[in-house]
Amino acid sequence: MSPAREQGGRVIGEDSLRYMRKANWSSNRLGVSNKQCKPFGEVHLKVSSIRASKSDDKRLSIFTGTKTLHLRSVSKEDRFAWIEALLAAKDLFPRTLASNDFASTEDIVVSTEKLRIRLLQEGIGEAVIKDCESIMLLELSELQNQLKALQYKHVMLLDSLRQLETDKIELETTVVDETKERESCCLQGNRRFSDFYSVMSEGSATDSCADNESNDGVDVETDEDDGTYFDTNDFLSADALRSASYRSREALGNAFIYGRDSFSSDHLHGVEKEIRLVEYPYVKRRENLPEPKEKEKPVGLWSIIKDNIGKDLSGVCLPVYFNEPLSSLQKCFEDLEYSYLVDQALEWGKQGNELLRILKIAAFAVSGYSSTEGRQCKPFNPLLGETYEADYPDKGLRFFSEKVSHHPMIVACHCEGKGWKFWADSNLKGKFWGRSIQLDPVGVLTLQFEDGETFQWSKVTTSIYNIILGKIYCDHYGTMRIKGSGNYSCKLKFKEQSIIDRNPHQVHGFVQDNRTGEKVAMLVGKWDEAMYYVLGDPTTKPKGYDPMTEAVLLWERDKYVTKTRYNLSPFAISLNELTTGLLERLPPTDSRLRPDQRHLENGEYELANAEKLRLEQLQRQ
Ligand SMILES: CC(C)CCC[C@@H](C)[C@H]1CC[C@H]2[C@@H]3CC=C4C[C@@H](O)CC[C@]4(C)[C@H]3CC[C@]12C
């Protein structure tokens, strides 16, 4: 490590910190106090792979399985020493089992006491009893051995799974590296590489510069020059920005029939009373997408990347096969699928239950992510000025969204429910990491109730994995803070999925009293399944206490079966429906009228592709 790097350097792992303290590293050598050193995270060398950069003989990188740390040494020799040391440390963890892998079997204590007493009662002699005991213990230990063997197999399988995942990552990185290398041979090197990524952004240039990793507090050197990641601001264009003005709502109409909260009566633990909810009129909406006219050609992303290595890619667009028949404007509305949670929040607040109001809002904020599970296609990037308008009396909603800026890509949206309004603004900052794409939403979402209470929050980071190999999937992680203008605020943590996570998509957090800072309720759940709450501060509860025994359901995702590979929810399927009544009233800018999207929905892929190319060409002019 060079002194310059040391100064701003960050420590990984508690052990390193202890080691540095012992060596009096920071205070003596740098004149910095120890307090400044806080371990930033941990790297599990066992499942990591270590690589030397081919383009720079001082750089090396460590793949932790989910992240890549880029490091730079002072010299070539130094790098060699580091790699040697890291590999040696990695080998210290042979692929044997950790002691806790067997914890459960070791805990089994077998007693022959009852057997002995019973036999004594029968007047059986000590010798026979001993014999019986040993027969029983032998049989049991046989069973226990079998159990251990099974457990061993299980752990080994998990281990090879992890290894496979690591190998896959390494393979993908080789692909990315080699692509870069080929480019650097050609004159336009870097430019071409970024063009490659602009394929993703449908040929549009990106204008914001890549953030340096230091923002994230990681001790990484970003290979600015060799294109480790690129800003993909426009990539996937996505759900992006929502913003709209707020006008005060007219008084609630009185035409609704009152229903009741779907789970307010059976899951209650004293605190909740019944709330009455508006019941909305039934509106018939389509339940399926049209049958595709053509057979779909399966195309992998990789096949496109591969065919375009070394070519000038500017202006090449991703074929329509990677799209789903929805635009980013329509996708914004998908966040309101579980708008009944906001209706419930309104009611609870009206009844003076502020806590349940914020809990419902938290569930609503999480529910917006549920439809992203199993979705592998990108939404259509709307054209500048494209709009989407939806009237859903069956949900008590009126929604409007518009793409208001092309560079950067900004979408604004506004929604009116019964007794509340929702609007939001954000745009997506994207980073391309070679094998994954990270999307950081910028901006705030606002919810305002007719009684004046407002809640504001922002979205968490979304990453898309398996760009090169395997099935594309996305994960959401980070902290979401919901600030309420009233007494409560809420903090939710979306847990990042690790390799072979057997419990992914977890969200947990708590509601805090704005005045006292006291934790008043805990939230747990999964963004693709359900959210629960537990009253009180679980950290003050005794050890071994399982909060789930008291958990009350706040929201559960609707279960549905999908027929298409788009994996759209019934609500999402309804979004692009075009009835004759609608056709007469829609402005020409509405997403439902976009011919390429319509063709894709009908399964006319050739037509869709040609039209998409034409529109994007026009937009660029
Ligand atoms: C390379 C291409 C074909 C891969 C397709 C990737 C898919 C999975 C990506 C493309 C655009 C992405 C969306 C972009 C924006 C948002 C808004 C954010 O607040 C929640 C996640 C969400 C909704 C993303 C989910 C994943 C997504 C749909």
XYZ file of C-alpha atoms and ligand atoms in Angstrom:
649
model
C 0.000 0.000 0.000
C 1.304 3.414 -0.820
C 1.216 5.982 1.993
C -1.194 8.047 -0.025
C -3.620 5.199 -0.214
C -3.142 4.303 3.402
C -4.313 7.676 4.459
C -7.634 7.414 2.775
C -7.653 3.670 3.010
C -10.365 1.637 4.611
C -9.980 -1.508 6.572
C -11.788 -4.677 5.754
C -12.685 -6.915 8.673
C -12.342 -6.621 12.441
C -9.256 -8.800 12.434
C -7.311 -6.437 10.217
C -8.210 -3.588 12.492
C -6.987 -5.493 15.518
C -3.807 -6.322 13.670
C -3.239 -2.718 12.711
C -3.812 -1.564 16.256
C -1.298 -4.052 17.498
C 1.227 -2.873 14.978
C 0.361 0.667 15.999
C -0.047 1.228 12.353
C -2.292 4.200 12.051
C -1.064 6.305 14.953
C 2.648 5.897 14.351
C 2.913 5.791 10.641
C 0.245 8.135 9.649
C -0.378 10.305 12.626
C -4.021 9.469 12.408
C -5.879 8.307 15.439
C -7.138 4.780 15.611
C -10.673 5.974 16.012
C -10.833 6.970 12.380
C -10.381 3.386 11.308
C -13.611 1.530 11.149
C -13.795 -1.738 9.298
C -15.787 -1.197 6.174
C -16.906 -4.739 5.632
C -15.636 -8.253 5.273
C -14.326 -10.306 2.425
C -14.820 -14.041 2.592
C -11.679 -15.230 0.910
C -12.933 -18.780 0.867
C -15.475 -18.030 -1.829
C -13.663 -15.098 -3.425
C -11.520 -15.175 -6.489
C -8.468 -13.035 -7.009
C -7.363 -11.724 -10.359
C -4.572 -9.600 -11.728
C -5.564 -6.901 -14.188
C -4.253 -7.521 -17.658
C -4.215 -3.921 -18.727
C -2.376 -2.538 -15.686
C 0.356 -4.488 -13.950
C -0.272 -2.763 -10.624
C -3.936 -3.520 -10.343
C -5.721 -6.497 -8.947
C -9.283 -7.299 -8.074
C -11.131 -9.515 -5.638
C -14.549 -10.934 -6.459
C -16.446 -11.589 -3.321
C -19.250 -13.271 -5.138
C -21.447 -10.211 -5.116
C -18.994 -7.356 -5.353
C -15.731 -6.601 -7.053
C -13.060 -4.758 -5.139
C -10.519 -3.044 -7.333
C -7.152 -2.537 -5.713
C -3.899 -0.960 -6.794
C -0.486 -1.787 -5.431
C 2.610 0.400 -5.540
C 4.494 -1.803 -7.943
C 4.292 -4.905 -10.046
C 6.269 -6.809 -7.394
C 3.990 -5.559 -4.683
C 1.015 -6.842 -6.614
C 2.655 -10.203 -6.979
C 3.250 -10.352 -3.226
C -0.330 -9.396 -2.506
C -1.753 -12.003 -4.835
C 0.523 -14.659 -3.349
C -0.539 -13.690 0.156
C -4.219 -13.580 -0.688
C -4.107 -16.968 -2.374
C -2.199 -18.413 0.571
C -4.793 -17.028 2.950
C -7.535 -18.478 0.770
C -5.884 -21.895 0.973
C -5.971 -21.670 4.737
C -9.620 -22.481 4.429
C -9.634 -25.933 2.953
C -13.014 -27.031 1.865
C -13.783 -28.842 5.061
C -16.718 -28.330 7.242
C -16.997 -25.678 9.807
C -17.625 -26.900 13.321
C -21.054 -25.360 13.477
C -22.175 -27.355 10.458
C -22.697 -30.286 12.772
C -23.923 -28.348 15.727
C -27.392 -29.784 15.566
C -26.328 -33.444 15.719
C -23.761 -32.901 18.425
C -26.478 -31.456 20.558
C -28.412 -34.707 20.634
C -27.935 -36.267 24.041
C -29.218 -39.794 24.451
C -30.047 -41.118 27.882
C -30.620 -44.748 28.774
C -31.927 -43.799 32.163
C -35.577 -44.678 31.528
C -34.659 -48.008 29.987
C -32.512 -48.837 32.990
C -35.254 -47.974 35.489
C -37.811 -50.028 33.566
C -35.505 -53.049 33.381
C -34.658 -52.733 37.060
C -38.369 -52.790 37.802
C -38.543 -56.110 35.974
C -35.800 -57.391 38.224
C -33.275 -57.797 35.447
C -29.648 -58.140 36.367
C -27.016 -55.443 35.935
C -25.099 -57.353 33.217
C -28.163 -57.670 30.968
C -29.068 -54.021 31.520
C -25.569 -52.927 30.475
C -25.908 -55.110 27.415
C -29.264 -53.591 26.529
C -27.894 -50.109 26.998
C -24.955 -50.713 24.715
C -27.170 -52.304 22.031
C -29.399 -49.264 22.089
C -26.526 -46.796 22.036
C -24.870 -48.643 19.167
C -28.001 -48.544 17.056
C -28.432 -44.872 17.822
C -24.885 -43.987 16.985
C -25.371 -45.783 13.666
C -28.328 -43.551 12.978
C -26.405 -40.529 14.067
C -23.599 -41.444 11.703
C -26.010 -41.685 8.851
C -27.420 -38.331 9.774
C -23.941 -36.877 9.841
C -23.172 -38.363 6.441
C -26.312 -36.786 5.036
C -25.471 -33.472 6.589
C -21.978 -33.698 5.214
C -23.363 -34.315 1.735
C -25.664 -31.364 2.138
C -22.881 -29.020 3.189
C -20.672 -30.309 0.374
C -23.429 -29.671 -2.126
C -23.860 -26.132 -0.853
C -20.142 -25.691 -1.084
C -19.920 -26.868 -4.664
C -22.842 -24.637 -5.467
C -20.883 -21.695 -4.101
C -17.841 -22.799 -6.012
C -19.850 -23.062 -9.221
C -21.178 -19.583 -8.662
C -17.647 -18.298 -8.133
C -16.461 -20.056 -11.295
C -19.324 -18.555 -13.208
C -18.387 -15.093 -12.014
C -14.838 -15.694 -13.024
C -15.888 -16.876 -16.440
C -18.043 -13.821 -16.908
C -15.206 -11.585 -15.859
C -12.928 -13.221 -18.377
C -15.521 -12.445 -21.000
C -15.717 -8.818 -19.933
C -11.932 -8.521 -19.686
C -11.345 -10.045 -23.075
C -13.908 -7.828 -24.657
C -12.066 -4.855 -23.211
C -8.752 -6.163 -24.410
C -9.927 -6.632 -27.950
C -11.170 -3.116 -27.898
C -7.966 -1.649 -26.650
C -6.264 -3.272 -29.652
C -8.470 -1.294 -31.908
C -7.992 2.421 -32.189
C -11.262 3.572 -30.781
C -10.873 1.361 -27.754
C -12.791 2.913 -24.969
C -15.247 4.720 -27.042
C -16.302 1.476 -28.530
C -16.724 -0.095 -25.159
C -19.024 2.587 -23.993
C -20.894 2.242 -27.209
C -21.358 -1.311 -26.275
C -23.160 -0.172 -23.179
C -25.100 2.380 -25.015
C -26.613 -0.581 -26.806
C -28.379 -1.039 -23.551
C -29.546 2.528 -23.482
C -30.926 2.223 -26.944
C -28.216 4.220 -28.563
C -28.624 7.332 -26.478
C -25.578 8.990 -25.069
C -25.173 9.264 -21.335
C -24.414 12.597 -19.847
C -23.707 12.223 -16.188
C -20.277 11.128 -15.204
C -19.607 7.962 -13.328
C -19.494 8.409 -9.607
C -16.277 7.423 -8.031
C -16.499 4.423 -5.825
C -15.246 6.389 -2.845
C -18.773 7.696 -2.441
C -19.773 4.269 -1.403
C -17.076 4.194 1.162
C -15.266 1.328 -0.484
C -11.531 1.193 -0.676
C -11.558 0.642 -4.340
C -9.724 2.091 -7.203
C -12.032 2.520 -10.057
C -10.523 1.705 -13.373
C -11.852 4.869 -14.889
C -9.742 4.291 -17.917
C -10.399 0.701 -18.551
C -14.097 0.854 -18.271
C -14.896 -1.254 -15.236
C -18.226 0.426 -15.128
C -20.015 2.962 -17.189
C -22.669 5.353 -16.325
C -25.824 3.947 -17.689
C -28.035 6.812 -16.804
C -30.344 6.102 -19.628
C -29.919 2.431 -19.612
C -33.229 0.729 -19.268
C -34.783 4.115 -18.747
C -37.126 2.397 -16.404
C -39.502 3.549 -13.792
C -37.507 6.665 -13.339
C -38.698 9.928 -12.195
C -42.037 10.778 -10.917
C -43.075 14.234 -10.018
C -46.153 16.210 -10.207
C -47.866 19.089 -8.611
C -50.363 18.734 -5.882
C -53.722 20.325 -5.918
C -55.953 20.068 -2.928
C -58.572 17.406 -3.254
C -62.282 17.956 -3.357
C -64.189 16.429 -0.507
C -64.778 12.710 -0.518
C -67.751 11.692 -2.562
C -70.427 9.866 -0.671
C -71.259 7.236 -3.222
C -69.133 4.478 -1.704
C -70.393 1.532 0.140
C -68.383 0.722 3.236
C -66.495 -2.532 3.496
C -63.903 -3.616 6.012
C -60.202 -4.020 6.230
C -59.354 -7.411 4.794
C -57.539 -8.613 7.862
C -58.420 -6.164 10.542
C -60.666 -8.529 12.455
C -58.860 -11.868 12.469
C -55.255 -10.870 12.986
C -55.811 -8.376 15.702
C -54.030 -8.294 18.957
C -56.070 -5.827 20.807
C -54.731 -2.634 19.238
C -56.600 -2.655 15.996
C -60.238 -1.944 15.856
C -62.174 -2.557 12.747
C -61.876 -0.007 10.026
C -64.353 0.604 7.321
C -63.141 0.839 3.804
C -64.674 2.071 0.616
C -65.660 -0.644 -1.776
C -65.065 0.230 -5.359
C -67.246 -0.609 -8.339
C -66.332 -3.602 -10.473
C -64.734 -2.860 -13.820
C -64.159 -5.642 -16.317
C -60.554 -5.730 -17.456
C -58.730 -8.166 -19.673
C -57.103 -11.094 -17.919
C -54.611 -12.190 -20.545
C -52.317 -10.725 -23.132
C -53.315 -11.538 -26.728
C -52.038 -14.844 -28.116
C -48.722 -14.167 -29.855
C -48.999 -14.212 -33.661
C -45.414 -15.355 -34.282
C -43.293 -17.847 -32.482
C -40.709 -16.159 -30.357
C -37.068 -16.566 -31.219
C -35.074 -17.073 -28.043
C -32.119 -14.695 -28.075
C -29.588 -14.430 -25.315
C -28.081 -11.101 -24.423
C -24.713 -12.702 -24.786
C -25.315 -13.549 -28.414
C -25.751 -9.855 -29.107
C -22.705 -8.819 -27.138
C -20.637 -11.507 -28.812
C -21.692 -10.613 -32.339
C -20.835 -7.006 -31.754
C -17.377 -7.262 -30.253
C -15.007 -5.092 -32.192
C -17.708 -3.397 -34.188
C -18.792 0.167 -33.908
C -21.964 -0.176 -32.007
C -23.249 3.355 -31.859
C -26.795 3.395 -32.949
C -27.294 -0.335 -32.506
C -30.388 -0.968 -30.488
C -31.368 -3.849 -28.309
C -33.888 -5.913 -30.222
C -37.441 -5.864 -29.045
C -37.099 -9.424 -27.691
C -35.649 -7.907 -24.548
C -38.689 -5.743 -23.986
C -41.909 -6.385 -22.155
C -45.070 -4.865 -23.646
C -45.207 -2.018 -21.119
C -43.549 1.382 -21.082
C -41.720 2.882 -18.122
C -44.690 5.248 -17.765
C -47.026 2.320 -17.260
C -44.555 0.618 -14.971
C -44.781 3.641 -12.646
C -48.436 2.866 -12.163
C -47.533 -0.706 -11.206
C -46.241 0.688 -7.912
C -49.859 1.442 -7.033
C -51.065 -2.118 -7.455
C -51.613 -2.392 -3.700
C -53.140 1.064 -3.323
C -55.693 -0.412 -0.912
C -52.908 -0.192 1.684
C -52.996 3.581 1.351
C -56.786 3.516 1.655
C -56.362 1.540 4.867
C -53.706 3.984 6.089
C -56.111 6.846 5.476
C -58.792 5.155 7.557
C -56.506 4.198 10.442
C -55.228 7.752 10.628
C -58.761 9.101 10.631
C -59.490 6.890 13.614
C -56.492 8.318 15.397
C -54.281 5.251 14.952
C -51.190 6.951 13.623
C -49.034 3.911 14.154
C -51.112 1.704 11.897
C -51.159 4.475 9.359
C -47.378 4.495 9.007
C -47.210 0.695 9.149
C -49.602 0.475 6.206
C -47.589 3.106 4.341
C -44.419 1.093 4.938
C -46.121 -2.016 3.575
C -47.250 0.025 0.576
C -43.724 1.288 -0.088
C -42.438 -2.297 -0.042
C -45.323 -3.725 -2.072
C -44.229 -1.692 -5.086
C -41.286 -4.043 -5.502
C -43.304 -7.249 -5.478
C -44.057 -7.262 -9.178
C -40.372 -7.085 -10.142
C -39.814 -10.708 -9.123
C -39.409 -13.008 -12.090
C -39.481 -10.163 -14.585
C -36.632 -10.389 -17.048
C -37.506 -7.873 -19.700
C -36.999 -4.168 -19.872
C -39.863 -1.738 -20.255
C -40.107 0.434 -23.381
C -38.257 3.684 -23.047
C -40.916 6.311 -23.669
C -40.353 9.061 -26.208
C -40.108 12.622 -24.972
C -43.627 13.882 -24.322
C -45.117 10.399 -24.269
C -47.870 10.120 -21.668
C -49.886 7.482 -19.867
C -53.233 8.111 -18.324
C -55.244 5.604 -16.333
C -58.683 5.805 -14.807
C -59.274 2.947 -12.360
C -62.534 3.556 -10.498
C -62.242 -0.086 -9.414
C -59.305 1.013 -7.265
C -60.438 4.570 -6.692
C -57.441 5.817 -8.660
C -56.677 8.297 -11.381
C -53.111 8.213 -12.624
C -51.020 10.265 -15.013
C -47.371 10.027 -16.049
C -45.219 11.716 -18.668
C -41.653 11.593 -19.861
C -40.559 15.154 -19.279
C -36.861 15.007 -20.130
C -34.779 12.869 -22.441
C -31.295 13.709 -21.146
C -31.393 12.834 -18.315
C -34.349 10.569 -18.728
C -37.053 11.842 -16.372
C -40.569 10.596 -15.885
C -43.092 12.492 -13.781
C -46.179 10.951 -12.283
C -49.179 11.962 -10.240
C -51.915 9.866 -8.752
C -55.172 10.678 -7.011
C -56.809 8.170 -4.719
C -59.882 8.611 -2.547
C -58.711 10.912 0.206
C -55.048 10.981 -0.747
C -52.591 11.996 -3.468
C -49.327 10.473 -4.484
C -46.602 11.996 -6.593
C -42.967 11.332 -7.043
C -39.822 12.363 -8.777
C -36.682 10.387 -9.295
C -34.459 9.373 -12.076
C -32.215 6.383 -12.265
C -28.454 6.511 -12.052
C -26.997 3.417 -13.536
C -23.608 1.787 -13.279
C -22.522 -1.030 -15.470
C -20.209 -3.425 -13.686
C -19.561 -5.821 -16.520
C -21.572 -8.670 -15.214
C -24.254 -6.742 -13.376
C -26.005 -3.407 -13.595
C -26.698 -1.232 -10.596
C -29.562 1.240 -10.702
C -29.678 3.945 -8.059
C -32.931 5.850 -7.964
C -32.681 9.575 -7.264
C -35.597 11.547 -5.907
C -38.511 11.419 -3.506
C -41.943 9.870 -3.481
C -44.632 11.802 -1.637
C -47.949 10.709 -0.273
C -50.364 13.274 1.115
C -53.593 12.554 2.939
C -56.582 14.873 2.842
C -56.101 15.476 6.581
C -52.753 17.076 5.752
C -50.403 14.354 6.935
C -47.620 13.630 4.460
C -45.092 10.855 4.073
C -41.942 10.986 2.008
C -39.469 8.288 1.086
C -37.097 7.254 -1.656
C -36.438 3.990 -3.367
C -33.602 1.601 -2.710
C -30.917 0.378 -5.097
C -31.828 -2.223 -7.687
C -29.204 -4.465 -9.267
C -29.646 -6.681 -12.279
C -27.597 -9.859 -12.347
C -26.766 -12.570 -14.854
C -26.330 -10.194 -17.751
C -23.854 -12.560 -19.361
C -24.732 -16.040 -18.146
C -27.816 -17.530 -16.585
C -31.288 -16.217 -15.968
C -31.544 -12.459 -15.545
C -32.904 -11.406 -12.175
C -32.989 -8.300 -10.063
C -32.510 -7.620 -6.384
C -33.324 -4.580 -4.298
C -31.199 -3.535 -1.356
C -30.375 -0.560 0.848
C -32.157 1.556 3.414
C -35.487 3.226 2.888
C -36.491 6.003 5.277
C -40.126 6.991 5.390
C -40.463 10.404 6.976
C -43.850 11.247 8.328
C -45.014 14.785 9.074
C -46.832 13.453 12.132
C -45.491 11.540 15.103
C -43.840 8.606 13.406
C -41.121 7.803 10.911
C -39.969 4.464 9.646
C -36.678 2.909 8.597
C -36.630 -0.189 6.412
C -33.611 -2.243 5.408
C -33.724 -4.288 2.221
C -31.165 -7.012 2.667
C -28.772 -7.659 -0.148
C -28.929 -11.154 -1.513
C -25.691 -13.118 -1.247
C -24.655 -16.123 -3.273
C -26.890 -19.054 -2.570
C -29.039 -17.098 -0.257
C -31.656 -19.403 1.035
C -33.708 -16.592 2.410
C -33.532 -13.779 -0.107
C -35.636 -10.618 -0.506
C -35.781 -9.866 3.206
C -36.948 -6.518 4.507
C -36.883 -5.498 8.124
C -37.101 -2.266 10.019
C -38.898 -0.322 12.671
C -41.169 2.612 13.346
C -39.721 5.353 15.473
C -41.385 8.067 17.501
C -40.251 11.381 15.975
C -40.160 13.126 19.356
C -38.577 10.551 21.640
C -36.671 8.473 19.100
C -38.184 5.411 20.744
C -38.823 2.337 18.617
C -42.489 1.589 18.780
C -42.927 -1.240 16.303
C -40.854 -3.609 14.248
C -41.464 -4.616 10.632
C -40.386 -7.865 9.001
C -41.107 -9.584 5.735
C -40.085 -10.029 2.150
C -40.664 -7.657 -0.696
C -42.022 -10.401 -2.929
C -44.222 -12.089 -0.315
C -45.633 -10.293 2.691
C -44.933 -7.755 5.432
C -45.690 -8.170 9.127
C -45.404 -5.957 12.159
C -44.764 -6.531 15.854
C -45.601 -3.880 18.427
C -42.953 -2.627 20.827
C -39.192 -2.624 20.615
C -38.000 -6.206 20.106
C -34.427 -5.304 21.088
C -35.625 -4.855 24.648
C -37.194 -8.311 24.716
C -35.395 -11.220 26.460
C -32.996 -13.430 24.544
C -34.543 -16.252 22.617
C -37.737 -14.317 22.114
C -39.175 -14.958 18.669
C -40.965 -11.834 17.460
C -42.660 -13.824 14.714
C -44.969 -15.391 17.280
C -46.607 -11.997 17.681
C -46.342 -10.862 14.080
C -49.415 -9.402 12.486
C -49.885 -9.440 8.730
C -49.878 -6.028 7.054
C -49.776 -7.006 3.416
C -49.573 -10.136 1.351
C -48.808 -10.354 -2.330
C -51.609 -11.699 -4.500
C -50.847 -15.092 -5.912
C -51.410 -15.555 -9.602
C -50.289 -17.774 -12.411
C -48.772 -16.265 -15.491
C -48.962 -17.630 -18.964
C -46.307 -15.536 -20.642
C -42.616 -15.202 -20.042
C -43.207 -11.581 -19.081
C -44.539 -12.707 -15.715
C -46.966 -9.813 -15.504
C -49.428 -9.581 -12.626
C -53.135 -9.344 -13.556
C -52.924 -5.624 -12.773
C -49.926 -5.192 -15.094
C -51.741 -7.139 -17.828
C -54.593 -4.641 -17.662
C -52.368 -1.586 -18.082
C -51.912 -1.709 -21.850
C -55.477 -2.721 -22.688
C -57.002 -0.590 -25.408
C -60.780 -0.576 -25.611
C -62.729 1.307 -28.270
C -64.098 3.648 -25.634
C -60.577 4.500 -24.558
C -59.271 4.863 -28.094
C -61.716 7.705 -28.713
C -60.567 9.621 -25.663
C -56.845 9.064 -25.454
C -54.414 11.733 -26.588
C -52.107 10.607 -29.416
C -49.164 10.638 -27.013
C -50.465 7.754 -24.896
C -48.206 4.708 -24.440
C -51.060 2.417 -25.418
C -50.843 3.861 -28.917
C -47.154 3.136 -29.433
C -47.104 0.832 -32.439
C -43.954 -1.114 -31.538
C -45.256 -1.860 -28.072
C -48.610 -2.912 -29.501
C -46.901 -5.188 -32.044
C -44.836 -6.789 -29.315
C -47.946 -7.363 -27.245
C -49.532 -9.081 -30.251
C -46.449 -11.197 -30.757
C -45.541 -9.577 -34.087
C -41.862 -9.400 -33.338
C -40.551 -8.438 -36.782
C -42.973 -5.542 -37.077
C -42.293 -4.485 -33.497
C -38.573 -4.448 -34.062
C -38.751 -2.441 -37.281
C -41.055 0.098 -35.678
C -38.924 0.400 -32.562
C -35.840 1.101 -34.665
C -37.694 3.727 -36.653
C -39.018 5.536 -33.579
C -35.682 5.526 -31.801
C -33.991 6.832 -34.929
C -36.457 9.715 -35.068
C -36.024 10.478 -31.386
C -32.280 10.767 -31.835
C -32.597 13.357 -34.580
C -30.536 -6.351 -20.365
C -32.013 -6.318 -20.158
C -32.696 -7.082 -21.235
C -32.360 -6.880 -18.801
C -33.762 -6.573 -18.301
C -33.628 -6.154 -16.883
C -34.934 -5.903 -16.094
C -35.020 -7.006 -15.064
C -34.837 -4.499 -15.459
C -34.830 -3.436 -16.552
C -35.398 -2.165 -15.920
C -35.538 -2.498 -14.462
C -36.453 -1.654 -13.613
C -35.953 -0.228 -13.643
C -36.475 0.617 -12.556
C -37.076 0.176 -11.490
C -37.531 1.151 -10.472
C -37.073 0.764 -9.110
O -37.489 1.643 -8.148
C -37.594 -0.633 -8.825
C -37.017 -1.601 -9.804
C -37.323 -1.283 -11.265
C -38.792 -1.554 -11.537
C -36.394 -2.130 -12.170
C -36.653 -3.635 -12.079
C -35.772 -4.435 -13.039
C -35.891 -3.989 -14.485
C -37.284 -4.257 -15.023
